[in-house]
Amino acid sequence: MIDAVTIKEVKLQLGELCKQKRQSYDMSQQDLAEALELSRYTVQKFENGKNATLDTVLKIVNHFDLLGNLYQALKDLEKSNDINSLY
Amino acid sequence: MIDAVTIKEVKLQLGELCKQKRQSYDMSQQDLAEALELSRYTVQKFENGKNATLDTVLKIVNHFDLLGNLYQALKDLEKSNDINSLY
DNA sequence: TATATTTGTGTATTATAATAAACATAAGGA
DNA sequence: TCCTTATGTTTATTATAATACACAAATATA
């Protein structure tokens, strides 16, 4: 039995991904906020797993060149009726 | 040269995915809204590509049993420094 | 055609994400 | 040690997502 992933865990993981990507680009929270025309507080909260808007998330995803990947993943999910198929 | 995906397109695709999944479960917007304790208007706007909160998106993703997939995809992105690597 | 259901839209209100500014703390470099 | 930078947190304000109605327009269904 695999533990179900929670919404909170996904938000925390999203924040971690942002932090890791940001640091790999050698940017501070302030740098990222300015690049995306967001406040540092918004970046700060996002990286710590708080709720955010889709626009904020996608701005960040886009900045790290992951928007195309996300789009393709969504397209794939739409095609397959059941991604968890055993076959 | 591949056209860059826009934030607007991703939001529209997210809405389409929701609509397609919802219909595959034979649910109305009202049904989905009630199941997730959201207003129908919120579901309506999301399906039509409007901005939303991360909580709303993840509630919907979770309802269609895609939260684990999303979590794993985020974990994978964190590990690989460059998902677009040619190697 | 009627009737019911679903979807799209409008308005007003409430809840909350985003912003701006300030300040504390911690870590690192001079 | 001092000075700088980055992060975390607070308070107040603004912008906007979410809600709760209502109603019109499609879209089934009898």
CSV table of C-alpha atoms (C1' of nucleotides) in Angstrom, one decimal:
chain,number,residue,atom,x,y,z
A,1,MET,CA,0.0,0.0,0.0
A,2,ILE,CA,1.5,3.3,-1.1
A,3,ASP,CA,0.7,6.3,1.0
A,4,ALA,CA,-1.5,8.8,-0.9
A,5,VAL,CA,0.2,12.1,-1.7
A,6,THR,CA,-1.5,15.1,-0.2
A,7,ILE,CA,-2.1,18.6,-1.6
A,8,LYS,CA,0.2,20.0,1.1
A,9,GLU,CA,3.0,17.7,0.0
A,10,VAL,CA,2.7,18.8,-3.6
A,11,LYS,CA,2.8,22.4,-2.6
A,12,LEU,CA,5.9,21.8,-0.5
A,13,GLN,CA,7.5,19.9,-3.4
A,14,LEU,CA,6.7,22.8,-5.8
A,15,GLY,CA,8.4,25.2,-3.4
A,16,GLU,CA,11.4,22.9,-3.1
A,17,LEU,CA,11.7,22.7,-6.9
A,18,CYS,CA,11.6,26.4,-7.2
A,19,LYS,CA,14.3,26.9,-4.5
A,20,GLN,CA,16.5,24.3,-6.0
A,21,LYS,CA,16.2,25.7,-9.6
A,22,ARG,CA,16.6,29.2,-8.3
A,23,GLN,CA,19.8,28.3,-6.5
A,24,SER,CA,21.1,26.4,-9.5
A,25,TYR,CA,20.9,29.7,-11.4
A,26,ASP,CA,22.6,31.5,-8.5
A,27,MET,CA,19.6,33.7,-7.9
A,28,SER,CA,18.3,35.1,-4.7
A,29,GLN,CA,14.6,35.3,-3.9
A,30,GLN,CA,14.8,39.0,-4.7
A,31,ASP,CA,16.4,38.3,-8.1
A,32,LEU,CA,13.7,35.9,-9.0
A,33,ALA,CA,11.0,38.2,-7.8
A,34,GLU,CA,12.3,41.1,-9.9
A,35,ALA,CA,12.8,38.9,-13.0
A,36,LEU,CA,9.1,37.9,-12.8
A,37,GLU,CA,7.7,41.1,-11.5
A,38,LEU,CA,6.6,39.5,-8.4
A,39,SER,CA,7.2,40.6,-4.8
A,40,ARG,CA,9.9,38.8,-2.8
A,41,TYR,CA,7.2,37.9,-0.3
A,42,THR,CA,5.2,36.0,-3.0
A,43,VAL,CA,8.3,34.0,-3.9
A,44,GLN,CA,9.1,33.5,-0.3
A,45,LYS,CA,5.6,32.1,0.5
A,46,PHE,CA,5.6,29.9,-2.6
A,47,GLU,CA,9.0,28.3,-1.8
A,48,ASN,CA,7.6,27.5,1.7
A,49,GLY,CA,4.6,25.6,0.4
A,50,LYS,CA,1.9,28.2,0.9
A,51,ASN,CA,-1.0,28.7,-1.5
A,52,ALA,CA,-0.5,30.8,-4.6
A,53,THR,CA,-2.2,31.6,-7.9
A,54,LEU,CA,-1.8,29.6,-11.0
A,55,ASP,CA,-0.3,32.7,-12.7
A,56,THR,CA,2.4,32.9,-10.1
A,57,VAL,CA,3.2,29.1,-10.4
A,58,LEU,CA,3.3,29.2,-14.2
A,59,LYS,CA,5.5,32.4,-14.2
A,60,ILE,CA,8.1,30.5,-12.1
A,61,VAL,CA,7.7,27.3,-14.1
A,62,ASN,CA,8.2,29.3,-17.3
A,63,HIS,CA,11.3,31.1,-16.0
A,64,PHE,CA,13.0,27.7,-15.5
A,65,ASP,CA,12.0,26.6,-19.0
A,66,LEU,CA,9.6,23.9,-17.8
A,67,LEU,CA,6.4,25.3,-19.3
A,68,GLY,CA,6.7,23.2,-22.5
A,69,ASN,CA,7.3,20.1,-20.4
A,70,LEU,CA,4.2,20.8,-18.3
A,71,TYR,CA,2.1,21.5,-21.4
A,72,GLN,CA,3.2,18.2,-23.0
A,73,ALA,CA,2.5,16.3,-19.8
A,74,LEU,CA,-1.0,17.7,-19.8
A,75,LYS,CA,-1.6,16.8,-23.4
A,76,ASP,CA,-0.4,13.2,-22.6
A,77,LEU,CA,-2.8,13.0,-19.7
A,78,GLU,CA,-5.7,14.1,-21.9
A,79,LYS,CA,-5.0,11.4,-24.4
A,80,SER,CA,-4.6,8.4,-22.0
A,81,ASN,CA,-7.8,7.7,-20.2
A,82,ASP,CA,-5.9,6.1,-17.4
A,83,ILE,CA,-2.3,6.9,-16.7
A,84,ASN,CA,-2.2,4.3,-14.0
A,85,SER,CA,-3.2,1.5,-16.4
A,86,LEU,CA,-1.5,-1.7,-15.6
A,87,TYR,CA,-1.4,-2.8,-19.2
B,1,MET,CA,12.0,26.1,-34.4
B,2,ILE,CA,9.2,25.1,-32.0
B,3,ASP,CA,6.8,27.8,-30.9
B,4,ALA,CA,7.2,28.6,-27.2
B,5,VAL,CA,4.2,27.6,-25.1
B,6,THR,CA,2.5,30.5,-23.3
B,7,ILE,CA,1.1,30.6,-19.8
B,8,LYS,CA,-2.3,31.3,-21.3
B,9,GLU,CA,-2.1,28.1,-23.4
B,10,VAL,CA,-1.2,26.0,-20.3
B,11,LYS,CA,-4.2,27.4,-18.4
B,12,LEU,CA,-6.5,26.6,-21.4
B,13,GLN,CA,-5.0,23.1,-21.5
B,14,LEU,CA,-5.5,22.6,-17.8
B,15,GLY,CA,-9.2,23.6,-18.2
B,16,GLU,CA,-9.6,21.2,-21.2
B,17,LEU,CA,-8.1,18.4,-19.1
B,18,CYS,CA,-10.5,19.1,-16.3
B,19,LYS,CA,-13.5,19.2,-18.7
B,20,GLN,CA,-12.4,16.0,-20.4
B,21,LYS,CA,-11.8,14.1,-17.2
B,22,ARG,CA,-15.0,15.4,-15.6
B,23,GLN,CA,-17.1,14.3,-18.6
B,24,SER,CA,-15.4,10.9,-18.6
B,25,TYR,CA,-16.7,10.5,-15.1
B,26,ASP,CA,-20.1,11.7,-16.4
B,27,MET,CA,-20.1,14.6,-14.0
B,28,SER,CA,-21.6,18.1,-14.5
B,29,GLN,CA,-19.7,21.2,-13.4
B,30,GLN,CA,-22.1,21.3,-10.5
B,31,ASP,CA,-21.3,17.7,-9.5
B,32,LEU,CA,-17.6,18.4,-9.5
B,33,ALA,CA,-18.0,21.6,-7.6
B,34,GLU,CA,-20.0,19.9,-4.9
B,35,ALA,CA,-17.6,17.0,-4.6
B,36,LEU,CA,-14.7,19.4,-4.0
B,37,GLU,CA,-16.6,22.0,-2.0
B,38,LEU,CA,-16.0,24.6,-4.6
B,39,SER,CA,-18.5,26.9,-6.3
B,40,ARG,CA,-19.7,26.0,-9.8
B,41,TYR,CA,-18.4,29.4,-10.9
B,42,THR,CA,-14.9,28.5,-9.8
B,43,VAL,CA,-15.0,25.2,-11.8
B,44,GLN,CA,-16.5,27.1,-14.7
B,45,LYS,CA,-13.8,29.7,-14.8
B,46,PHE,CA,-11.0,27.1,-14.4
B,47,GLU,CA,-12.3,25.0,-17.3
B,48,ASN,CA,-12.3,28.1,-19.5
B,49,GLY,CA,-8.6,28.9,-18.8
B,50,LYS,CA,-9.0,31.7,-16.2
B,51,ASN,CA,-6.6,32.2,-13.4
B,52,ALA,CA,-7.2,30.2,-10.2
B,53,THR,CA,-5.4,29.3,-7.0
B,54,LEU,CA,-3.0,26.4,-6.6
B,55,ASP,CA,-5.4,24.8,-4.0
B,56,THR,CA,-8.2,24.8,-6.5
B,57,VAL,CA,-6.0,23.2,-9.2
B,58,LEU,CA,-4.7,20.6,-6.9
B,59,LYS,CA,-8.1,19.7,-5.6
B,60,ILE,CA,-9.2,19.0,-9.1
B,61,VAL,CA,-6.0,17.1,-10.0
B,62,ASN,CA,-6.5,15.0,-6.9
B,63,HIS,CA,-10.1,14.2,-7.6
B,64,PHE,CA,-9.0,12.7,-10.9
B,65,ASP,CA,-6.3,10.7,-9.2
B,66,LEU,CA,-3.4,12.6,-10.8
B,67,LEU,CA,-1.8,14.0,-7.7
B,68,GLY,CA,0.7,11.2,-7.3
B,69,ASN,CA,1.7,11.5,-10.9
B,70,LEU,CA,2.2,15.2,-10.5
B,71,TYR,CA,4.2,14.7,-7.3
B,72,GLN,CA,6.5,12.2,-9.0
B,73,ALA,CA,7.0,14.4,-12.0
B,74,LEU,CA,8.1,17.2,-9.7
B,75,LYS,CA,10.5,14.9,-7.9
B,76,ASP,CA,12.0,13.8,-11.2
B,77,LEU,CA,12.4,17.5,-12.3
B,78,GLU,CA,14.3,18.2,-9.1
B,79,LYS,CA,16.7,15.4,-9.7
B,80,SER,CA,17.5,16.1,-13.3
B,81,ASN,CA,19.3,19.4,-13.7
B,82,ASP,CA,18.1,19.6,-17.3
B,83,ILE,CA,15.1,17.8,-18.5
B,84,ASN,CA,15.8,19.0,-22.0
B,85,SER,CA,19.2,17.4,-22.0
B,86,LEU,CA,20.1,15.9,-25.4
B,87,TYR,CA,22.1,13.1,-23.9
C,1,DT,C1',-42.3,20.7,-29.3
C,2,DA,C1',-42.1,21.1,-24.4
C,3,DT,C1',-39.2,20.2,-20.3
C,4,DA,C1',-35.2,19.5,-17.7
C,5,DT,C1',-30.3,19.9,-17.5
C,6,DT,C1',-26.1,22.0,-18.3
C,7,DT,C1',-23.4,25.7,-19.4
C,8,DG,C1',-22.2,30.6,-19.7
C,9,DT,C1',-22.6,35.1,-17.8
C,10,DG,C1',-23.7,39.2,-14.5
C,11,DT,C1',-23.5,41.5,-10.0
C,12,DA,C1',-22.4,42.0,-5.2
C,13,DT,C1',-19.9,40.4,-1.3
C,14,DT,C1',-16.3,37.9,1.2
C,15,DA,C1',-11.9,35.6,1.5
C,16,DT,C1',-7.4,35.7,0.5
C,17,DA,C1',-3.3,36.2,-2.6
C,18,DA,C1',-0.1,39.9,-3.9
C,19,DT,C1',2.1,44.0,-2.8
C,20,DA,C1',5.0,47.4,-0.1
C,21,DA,C1',7.7,48.6,3.7
C,22,DA,C1',10.1,47.7,7.7
C,23,DC,C1',12.8,44.8,10.9
C,24,DA,C1',15.3,40.6,12.9
C,25,DT,C1',18.2,37.0,12.2
C,26,DA,C1',21.7,34.2,10.2
C,27,DA,C1',25.5,33.4,7.1
C,28,DG,C1',29.6,35.0,4.6
C,29,DG,C1',33.2,38.0,3.2
C,30,DA,C1',36.2,42.0,4.2
D,1,DT,C1',34.6,42.5,14.5
D,2,DC,C1',32.1,45.1,11.0
D,3,DC,C1',29.5,45.1,6.8
D,4,DT,C1',26.8,43.0,3.3
D,5,DT,C1',23.5,39.8,1.6
D,6,DA,C1',19.8,36.5,2.0
D,7,DT,C1',16.1,34.7,4.3
D,8,DG,C1',12.1,34.8,7.4
D,9,DT,C1',8.4,37.4,9.4
D,10,DT,C1',5.1,41.4,10.7
D,11,DT,C1',1.7,44.9,9.5
D,12,DA,C1',-1.2,47.4,6.4
D,13,DT,C1',-3.1,48.0,1.9
D,14,DT,C1',-4.6,46.6,-2.7
D,15,DA,C1',-5.9,43.3,-6.2
D,16,DT,C1',-8.4,39.6,-7.3
D,17,DA,C1',-10.0,34.6,-6.6
D,18,DA,C1',-14.0,32.4,-4.5
D,19,DT,C1',-18.6,32.5,-3.2
D,20,DA,C1',-23.7,33.1,-3.6
D,21,DC,C1',-27.1,34.6,-6.0
D,22,DA,C1',-29.9,35.1,-10.3
D,23,DC,C1',-30.9,34.6,-15.2
D,24,DA,C1',-30.1,33.7,-20.2
D,25,DA,C1',-28.7,30.5,-23.7
D,26,DA,C1',-27.6,26.2,-25.2
D,27,DT,C1',-28.1,21.2,-25.0
D,28,DA,C1',-30.1,17.2,-24.1
D,29,DT,C1',-34.4,14.3,-23.1
D,30,DA,C1',-39.2,13.0,-22.9
